[in-house]
Amino acid sequence: QVQLVESGGGLVQAGGSLRLSCAASGRTFSSYPMGWFRQAPGKEREFVAAIGRSSLTIYYADSVKGRFTISRDNAKNTVSLQMNSLKPEDTAVYYCAATSTVTTINPGAYQYWGQGTQVTVSS
């Protein structure tokens, strides 16, 4: 089992940057593909980015491609999301998640979720 704790959210002006981090418990972190998702008020949870076990496979949502970068450090059991050129429409609660299957954009495939961290982008 994996426990996930996100950090790094906050309030930022449009055009600014934030870096989210997700710390994972357990010795087998490197065996889990990881993903970032977000959920805005009144909207469904949506895919943001995903990274494979060895970082060779990476996916991004079209809405964040070129602005966000996902990375992981298996030695430190962390996965990060660097968010640049933030827009008001990026405002949401951001969740990291782990799956025991394959790297995927499908939130239903992720078994473990963090509690989320709020990101608010002001215009």
Coordinates of N, CA, C and O in Angstrom, one line a residue:
Q1 N 0.8 -1.2 0.0 CA 0.0 0.0 0.0 C 0.9 1.2 0.0 O 2.0 1.2 0.5
V2 N 0.4 2.3 -0.6 CA 1.1 3.5 -0.7 C 0.3 4.7 -0.1 O -0.9 4.8 -0.4
Q3 N 1.0 5.5 0.7 CA 0.3 6.7 1.2 C 1.0 7.9 0.6 O 2.2 7.9 0.5
L4 N 0.2 8.8 0.2 CA 0.7 10.0 -0.6 C 0.3 11.3 0.1 O -0.9 11.4 0.5
V5 N 1.2 12.2 0.1 CA 1.0 13.5 0.8 C 1.5 14.6 -0.2 O 2.7 14.7 -0.5
E6 N 0.6 15.5 -0.6 CA 0.9 16.6 -1.5 C 1.3 17.8 -0.7 O 0.8 18.0 0.4
S7 N 2.1 18.6 -1.3 CA 2.4 19.9 -0.8 C 2.8 20.9 -1.9 O 3.0 20.5 -3.0
G8 N 2.9 22.2 -1.6 CA 3.3 23.2 -2.5 C 2.3 24.0 -3.2 O 2.6 24.9 -3.9
G9 N 1.0 23.7 -2.9 CA 0.0 24.6 -3.4 C -0.1 26.0 -2.8 O 0.7 26.2 -1.9
G10 N -0.9 26.8 -3.4 CA -1.0 28.2 -2.9 C -1.7 29.1 -3.8 O -2.3 28.7 -4.8
L11 N -1.5 30.4 -3.6 CA -2.1 31.4 -4.4 C -1.0 32.1 -5.2 O 0.0 32.5 -4.7
V12 N -1.2 32.2 -6.5 CA -0.2 32.8 -7.4 C -0.9 33.6 -8.5 O -2.1 33.3 -8.8
Q13 N -0.3 34.7 -8.9 CA -0.9 35.5 -10.0 C -0.7 34.8 -11.4 O 0.2 34.0 -11.5
A14 N -1.6 35.1 -12.3 CA -1.5 34.5 -13.6 C -0.1 34.8 -14.2 O 0.4 35.9 -14.0
G15 N 0.5 33.8 -14.8 CA 1.8 33.9 -15.4 C 2.9 33.5 -14.4 O 4.1 33.3 -14.8
G16 N 2.5 33.2 -13.2 CA 3.5 32.8 -12.2 C 3.7 31.3 -12.2 O 3.2 30.6 -13.1
S17 N 4.5 30.8 -11.2 CA 4.9 29.4 -11.2 C 4.7 28.9 -9.8 O 4.7 29.6 -8.8
L18 N 4.4 27.6 -9.7 CA 4.4 26.8 -8.5 C 5.0 25.4 -8.8 O 4.9 24.9 -9.9
R19 N 5.5 24.9 -7.7 CA 6.0 23.5 -7.8 C 5.3 22.6 -6.7 O 5.4 22.9 -5.5
L20 N 4.6 21.6 -7.2 CA 3.9 20.7 -6.3 C 4.8 19.5 -6.1 O 5.5 19.0 -7.0
S21 N 4.8 19.0 -4.9 CA 5.5 17.8 -4.5 C 4.5 16.8 -3.9 O 3.6 17.1 -3.3
C22 N 4.9 15.5 -4.1 CA 4.1 14.4 -3.5 C 5.1 13.5 -2.9 O 5.9 12.9 -3.6
A23 N 5.0 13.3 -1.6 CA 5.8 12.3 -0.9 C 5.1 11.0 -0.7 O 3.9 11.0 -0.2
A24 N 5.7 9.9 -1.0 CA 5.1 8.6 -0.9 C 5.8 7.8 0.2 O 7.0 7.8 0.3
S25 N 5.0 7.0 0.9 CA 5.5 6.1 1.9 C 5.7 4.8 1.2 O 5.2 4.5 0.1
G26 N 6.5 3.9 1.8 CA 6.6 2.6 1.3 C 8.0 2.4 0.6 O 8.5 3.3 0.0
R27 N 8.4 1.1 0.5 CA 9.7 0.8 -0.1 C 9.6 0.6 -1.6 O 10.6 0.5 -2.3
T28 N 8.4 0.4 -2.1 CA 8.2 0.0 -3.5 C 7.7 1.2 -4.4 O 7.1 0.9 -5.4
F29 N 8.0 2.4 -4.0 CA 7.5 3.6 -4.8 C 7.9 3.4 -6.2 O 7.1 3.8 -7.1
S30 N 9.1 3.0 -6.5 CA 9.6 2.9 -7.9 C 8.8 1.9 -8.7 O 9.0 2.0 -10.0
S31 N 8.0 1.1 -8.1 CA 7.2 0.2 -8.9 C 5.9 0.7 -9.4 O 5.1 0.0 -10.1
Y32 N 5.6 1.9 -9.0 CA 4.3 2.5 -9.3 C 4.4 3.7 -10.3 O 5.1 4.7 -10.0
P33 N 3.7 3.5 -11.4 CA 3.5 4.7 -12.2 C 2.7 5.8 -11.4 O 1.8 5.4 -10.6
M34 N 3.0 7.0 -11.6 CA 2.4 8.1 -10.8 C 1.7 9.1 -11.7 O 2.0 9.3 -12.9
G35 N 0.7 9.7 -11.2 CA -0.1 10.7 -12.0 C -0.5 11.9 -11.1 O -0.5 11.8 -9.9
W36 N -0.7 13.0 -11.8 CA -1.3 14.2 -11.2 C -2.6 14.5 -11.8 O -2.8 14.4 -13.1
F37 N -3.6 14.8 -11.0 CA -5.0 15.1 -11.5 C -5.4 16.4 -10.8 O -4.8 16.8 -9.8
R38 N -6.5 17.0 -11.3 CA -7.0 18.2 -10.6 C -8.5 18.2 -10.7 O -9.1 17.6 -11.6
Q39 N -9.1 18.9 -9.8 CA -10.5 19.0 -9.8 C -10.9 20.4 -9.4 O -10.6 20.9 -8.3
A40 N -11.6 21.1 -10.3 CA -12.1 22.4 -10.0 C -13.5 22.4 -9.5 O -14.2 21.4 -9.7
P41 N -14.0 23.4 -8.8 CA -15.3 23.4 -8.2 C -16.4 23.1 -9.3 O -16.4 23.8 -10.3
G42 N -17.2 22.2 -9.0 CA -18.3 21.9 -10.0 C -17.9 21.1 -11.2 O -18.7 20.9 -12.1
K43 N -16.7 20.7 -11.2 CA -16.2 19.9 -12.4 C -15.7 18.5 -12.0 O -15.4 18.3 -10.8
E44 N -15.6 17.7 -13.0 CA -15.0 16.3 -12.7 C -13.5 16.4 -12.6 O -12.9 17.3 -13.1
R45 N -13.0 15.4 -11.9 CA -11.5 15.3 -11.8 C -11.0 15.0 -13.1 O -11.5 14.2 -13.9
E46 N -9.9 15.7 -13.5 CA -9.3 15.6 -14.8 C -7.8 15.3 -14.7 O -7.1 15.7 -13.8
F47 N -7.4 14.6 -15.7 CA -5.9 14.2 -15.8 C -5.1 15.4 -16.1 O -5.5 16.3 -16.9
V48 N -3.9 15.5 -15.5 CA -2.9 16.5 -15.7 C -1.7 16.0 -16.4 O -1.2 16.4 -17.4
A49 N -1.0 15.0 -15.7 CA 0.2 14.5 -16.1 C 0.4 13.1 -15.5 O -0.1 12.8 -14.4
A50 N 1.2 12.3 -16.2 CA 1.6 10.9 -15.6 C 3.0 10.6 -16.0 O 3.5 11.0 -17.1
I51 N 3.6 9.8 -15.2 CA 5.0 9.4 -15.4 C 5.2 7.9 -15.0 O 4.7 7.5 -14.0
G52 N 5.9 7.2 -15.9 CA 6.2 5.8 -15.6 C 7.2 5.6 -14.5 O 7.8 6.5 -14.0
R53 N 7.4 4.3 -14.3 CA 8.3 3.9 -13.2 C 9.7 4.4 -13.3 O 10.3 4.9 -12.3
S54 N 10.2 4.4 -14.5 CA 11.6 4.9 -14.7 C 11.7 6.2 -15.4 O 12.7 6.6 -16.0
S55 N 10.5 6.9 -15.5 CA 10.5 8.2 -16.1 C 10.6 8.2 -17.6 O 10.7 9.3 -18.2
L56 N 10.6 7.0 -18.2 CA 10.7 7.0 -19.7 C 9.4 7.3 -20.4 O 9.4 7.8 -21.5
T57 N 8.3 7.0 -19.7 CA 7.0 7.3 -20.3 C 6.4 8.5 -19.5 O 6.3 8.4 -18.3
I58 N 6.0 9.5 -20.3 CA 5.4 10.7 -19.7 C 4.2 11.1 -20.6 O 4.4 11.2 -21.8
Y59 N 3.1 11.5 -19.9 CA 2.0 12.0 -20.6 C 1.5 13.3 -20.0 O 1.7 13.5 -18.8
Y60 N 1.0 14.2 -20.9 CA 0.5 15.4 -20.4 C -0.9 15.7 -21.0 O -1.1 15.3 -22.2
A61 N -1.8 16.3 -20.3 CA -3.0 16.8 -20.9 C -2.6 17.9 -21.8 O -1.7 18.7 -21.6
D62 N -3.4 18.1 -22.9 CA -3.1 19.1 -23.9 C -3.2 20.5 -23.3 O -2.4 21.4 -23.7
S63 N -4.0 20.7 -22.3 CA -4.2 22.0 -21.6 C -2.9 22.4 -20.9 O -2.8 23.6 -20.6
V64 N -2.0 21.5 -20.5 CA -0.9 21.9 -19.7 C 0.4 21.6 -20.5 O 1.5 22.0 -20.0
K65 N 0.4 21.0 -21.6 CA 1.6 20.7 -22.4 C 2.4 21.9 -22.7 O 1.8 22.9 -23.1
G66 N 3.7 21.9 -22.4 CA 4.5 23.0 -22.6 C 4.6 24.0 -21.5 O 5.5 24.9 -21.4
R67 N 3.7 23.8 -20.5 CA 3.8 24.7 -19.3 C 4.1 23.9 -18.0 O 4.7 24.4 -17.1
F68 N 3.7 22.7 -17.9 CA 3.9 21.8 -16.8 C 4.9 20.8 -17.1 O 5.0 20.2 -18.2
T69 N 5.7 20.4 -16.0 CA 6.6 19.3 -16.1 C 6.5 18.4 -15.0 O 6.6 18.8 -13.8
I70 N 6.3 17.1 -15.2 CA 6.3 16.1 -14.2 C 7.6 15.4 -14.1 O 8.3 15.2 -15.1
S71 N 8.0 15.1 -12.9 CA 9.3 14.4 -12.7 C 9.1 13.5 -11.4 O 8.2 13.8 -10.6
R72 N 10.1 12.6 -11.2 CA 10.1 11.8 -10.0 C 11.5 11.5 -9.6 O 12.4 11.5 -10.4
D73 N 11.6 11.2 -8.3 CA 12.9 10.9 -7.8 C 12.7 9.6 -6.9 O 12.2 9.7 -5.8
N74 N 13.0 8.5 -7.5 CA 12.7 7.2 -6.8 C 13.6 7.0 -5.6 O 13.1 6.3 -4.7
A75 N 14.7 7.6 -5.5 CA 15.5 7.5 -4.3 C 14.9 8.3 -3.1 O 15.1 7.9 -2.0
K76 N 14.1 9.3 -3.4 CA 13.5 10.1 -2.4 C 12.0 9.9 -2.3 O 11.4 10.5 -1.5
N77 N 11.5 8.9 -3.1 CA 10.1 8.6 -3.0 C 9.2 9.8 -3.2 O 8.2 10.1 -2.5
T78 N 9.6 10.6 -4.2 CA 8.8 11.8 -4.5 C 8.5 11.9 -6.0 O 9.2 11.5 -6.9
V79 N 7.3 12.6 -6.3 CA 7.0 13.0 -7.6 C 6.6 14.5 -7.6 O 6.0 14.9 -6.6
S80 N 7.0 15.2 -8.6 CA 6.8 16.6 -8.6 C 6.1 17.1 -9.8 O 6.1 16.4 -10.9
L81 N 5.5 18.3 -9.7 CA 4.8 18.9 -10.9 C 5.2 20.3 -10.9 O 4.8 21.1 -10.0
Q82 N 6.1 20.7 -11.8 CA 6.5 22.1 -12.0 C 5.5 22.8 -12.9 O 5.3 22.3 -14.0
M83 N 4.9 23.8 -12.4 CA 3.8 24.5 -13.2 C 4.2 25.9 -13.5 O 4.4 26.7 -12.5
N84 N 4.4 26.2 -14.7 CA 4.8 27.6 -15.2 C 3.7 28.2 -16.0 O 2.8 27.5 -16.5
S85 N 3.8 29.5 -16.2 CA 2.8 30.2 -17.0 C 1.4 29.9 -16.6 O 0.5 29.6 -17.4
L86 N 1.2 29.9 -15.3 CA -0.1 29.5 -14.8 C -1.3 30.5 -15.2 O -1.0 31.7 -15.4
K87 N -2.4 29.9 -15.4 CA -3.6 30.6 -15.9 C -4.7 30.5 -14.8 O -4.7 29.5 -14.1
P88 N -5.6 31.4 -14.8 CA -6.8 31.2 -13.9 C -7.5 29.9 -14.0 O -8.0 29.3 -13.0
E89 N -7.6 29.4 -15.2 CA -8.3 28.1 -15.4 C -7.5 26.9 -14.9 O -8.0 25.8 -14.9
D90 N -6.3 27.1 -14.4 CA -5.5 26.1 -13.7 C -6.0 26.0 -12.2 O -5.5 25.0 -11.5
T91 N -6.8 26.9 -11.8 CA -7.2 26.8 -10.4 C -8.0 25.5 -10.1 O -9.0 25.2 -10.8
A92 N -7.6 24.8 -9.1 CA -8.2 23.5 -8.8 C -7.5 22.9 -7.5 O -6.4 23.4 -7.1
V93 N -8.1 21.9 -7.0 CA -7.3 21.0 -6.1 C -6.6 20.0 -6.9 O -7.1 19.3 -7.8
Y94 N -5.3 19.9 -6.6 CA -4.4 19.0 -7.3 C -4.1 17.8 -6.5 O -3.8 17.9 -5.3
Y95 N -4.2 16.6 -7.1 CA -4.0 15.3 -6.4 C -2.9 14.5 -7.1 O -2.9 14.5 -8.3
C96 N -2.1 13.9 -6.3 CA -1.2 12.9 -6.9 C -1.8 11.5 -6.6 O -2.5 11.3 -5.7
A97 N -1.5 10.6 -7.5 CA -2.0 9.3 -7.4 C -1.0 8.3 -7.9 O -0.1 8.6 -8.7
A98 N -1.2 7.0 -7.4 CA -0.3 5.9 -7.8 C -1.2 4.8 -8.3 O -2.3 4.5 -7.8
T99 N -0.6 4.1 -9.3 CA -1.3 2.9 -9.9 C -0.4 1.7 -9.9 O 0.8 1.9 -10.1
S100 N -0.9 0.6 -9.7 CA -0.1 -0.7 -9.7 C -0.2 -1.3 -11.1 O 0.4 -2.4 -11.3
T101 N -0.8 -0.6 -12.0 CA -0.9 -1.2 -13.4 C 0.1 -0.5 -14.3 O 1.3 -0.6 -14.2
V102 N -0.4 0.2 -15.3 CA 0.5 0.8 -16.3 C 0.3 2.3 -16.2 O -0.7 2.8 -15.7
T103 N 1.3 3.1 -16.8 CA 1.1 4.5 -16.9 C -0.1 4.8 -17.7 O -0.2 4.4 -18.9
T104 N -1.0 5.6 -17.2 CA -2.2 5.9 -17.9 C -2.8 7.2 -17.5 O -2.5 7.8 -16.4
I105 N -3.6 7.8 -18.4 CA -4.3 9.0 -18.1 C -5.7 8.8 -17.4 O -6.4 9.7 -17.1
N106 N -6.1 7.5 -17.3 CA -7.4 7.2 -16.7 C -7.4 7.2 -15.2 O -6.7 6.4 -14.6
P107 N -8.1 8.1 -14.6 CA -8.1 8.2 -13.1 C -8.6 6.9 -12.5 O -8.2 6.6 -11.3
G108 N -9.5 6.2 -13.1 CA -10.0 5.0 -12.6 C -9.0 3.9 -12.4 O -9.3 2.9 -11.6
A109 N -7.9 4.0 -13.0 CA -6.8 3.0 -12.9 C -5.9 3.2 -11.7 O -5.1 2.4 -11.4
Y110 N -6.1 4.3 -11.0 CA -5.2 4.7 -9.9 C -5.9 4.2 -8.6 O -7.0 4.6 -8.3
Q111 N -5.1 3.5 -7.8 CA -5.6 2.9 -6.6 C -5.4 3.8 -5.3 O -6.1 3.7 -4.3
Y112 N -4.4 4.6 -5.4 CA -3.9 5.3 -4.2 C -3.9 6.8 -4.5 O -3.4 7.2 -5.6
W113 N -4.5 7.6 -3.6 CA -4.6 9.1 -3.8 C -4.2 9.8 -2.6 O -4.4 9.4 -1.5
G114 N -3.6 11.0 -2.9 CA -3.3 11.9 -1.8 C -4.6 12.7 -1.4 O -5.6 12.5 -2.0
Q115 N -4.4 13.6 -0.4 CA -5.6 14.4 0.1 C -5.8 15.6 -0.8 O -6.8 16.3 -0.7
G116 N -4.8 16.0 -1.6 CA -5.0 17.1 -2.5 C -4.4 18.4 -1.9 O -4.2 18.6 -0.7
T117 N -4.0 19.3 -2.8 CA -3.5 20.6 -2.4 C -4.1 21.7 -3.3 O -4.2 21.4 -4.5
Q118 N -4.5 22.8 -2.7 CA -5.2 23.8 -3.5 C -4.2 24.7 -4.2 O -3.3 25.2 -3.7
V119 N -4.5 24.9 -5.5 CA -3.8 25.9 -6.3 C -4.8 26.9 -6.8 O -5.8 26.5 -7.4
T120 N -4.6 28.2 -6.5 CA -5.4 29.2 -6.9 C -4.6 30.2 -7.7 O -3.6 30.7 -7.3
V121 N -5.1 30.5 -9.0 CA -4.4 31.4 -9.9 C -5.3 32.6 -10.1 O -6.4 32.5 -10.6
S122 N -4.8 33.8 -9.6 CA -5.6 35.0 -9.8 C -5.3 35.7 -11.1 O -4.2 35.7 -11.6
S123 N -6.3 36.4 -11.6 CA -6.1 37.1 -12.9 C -5.6 38.5 -12.7 O -5.6 39.0 -11.6

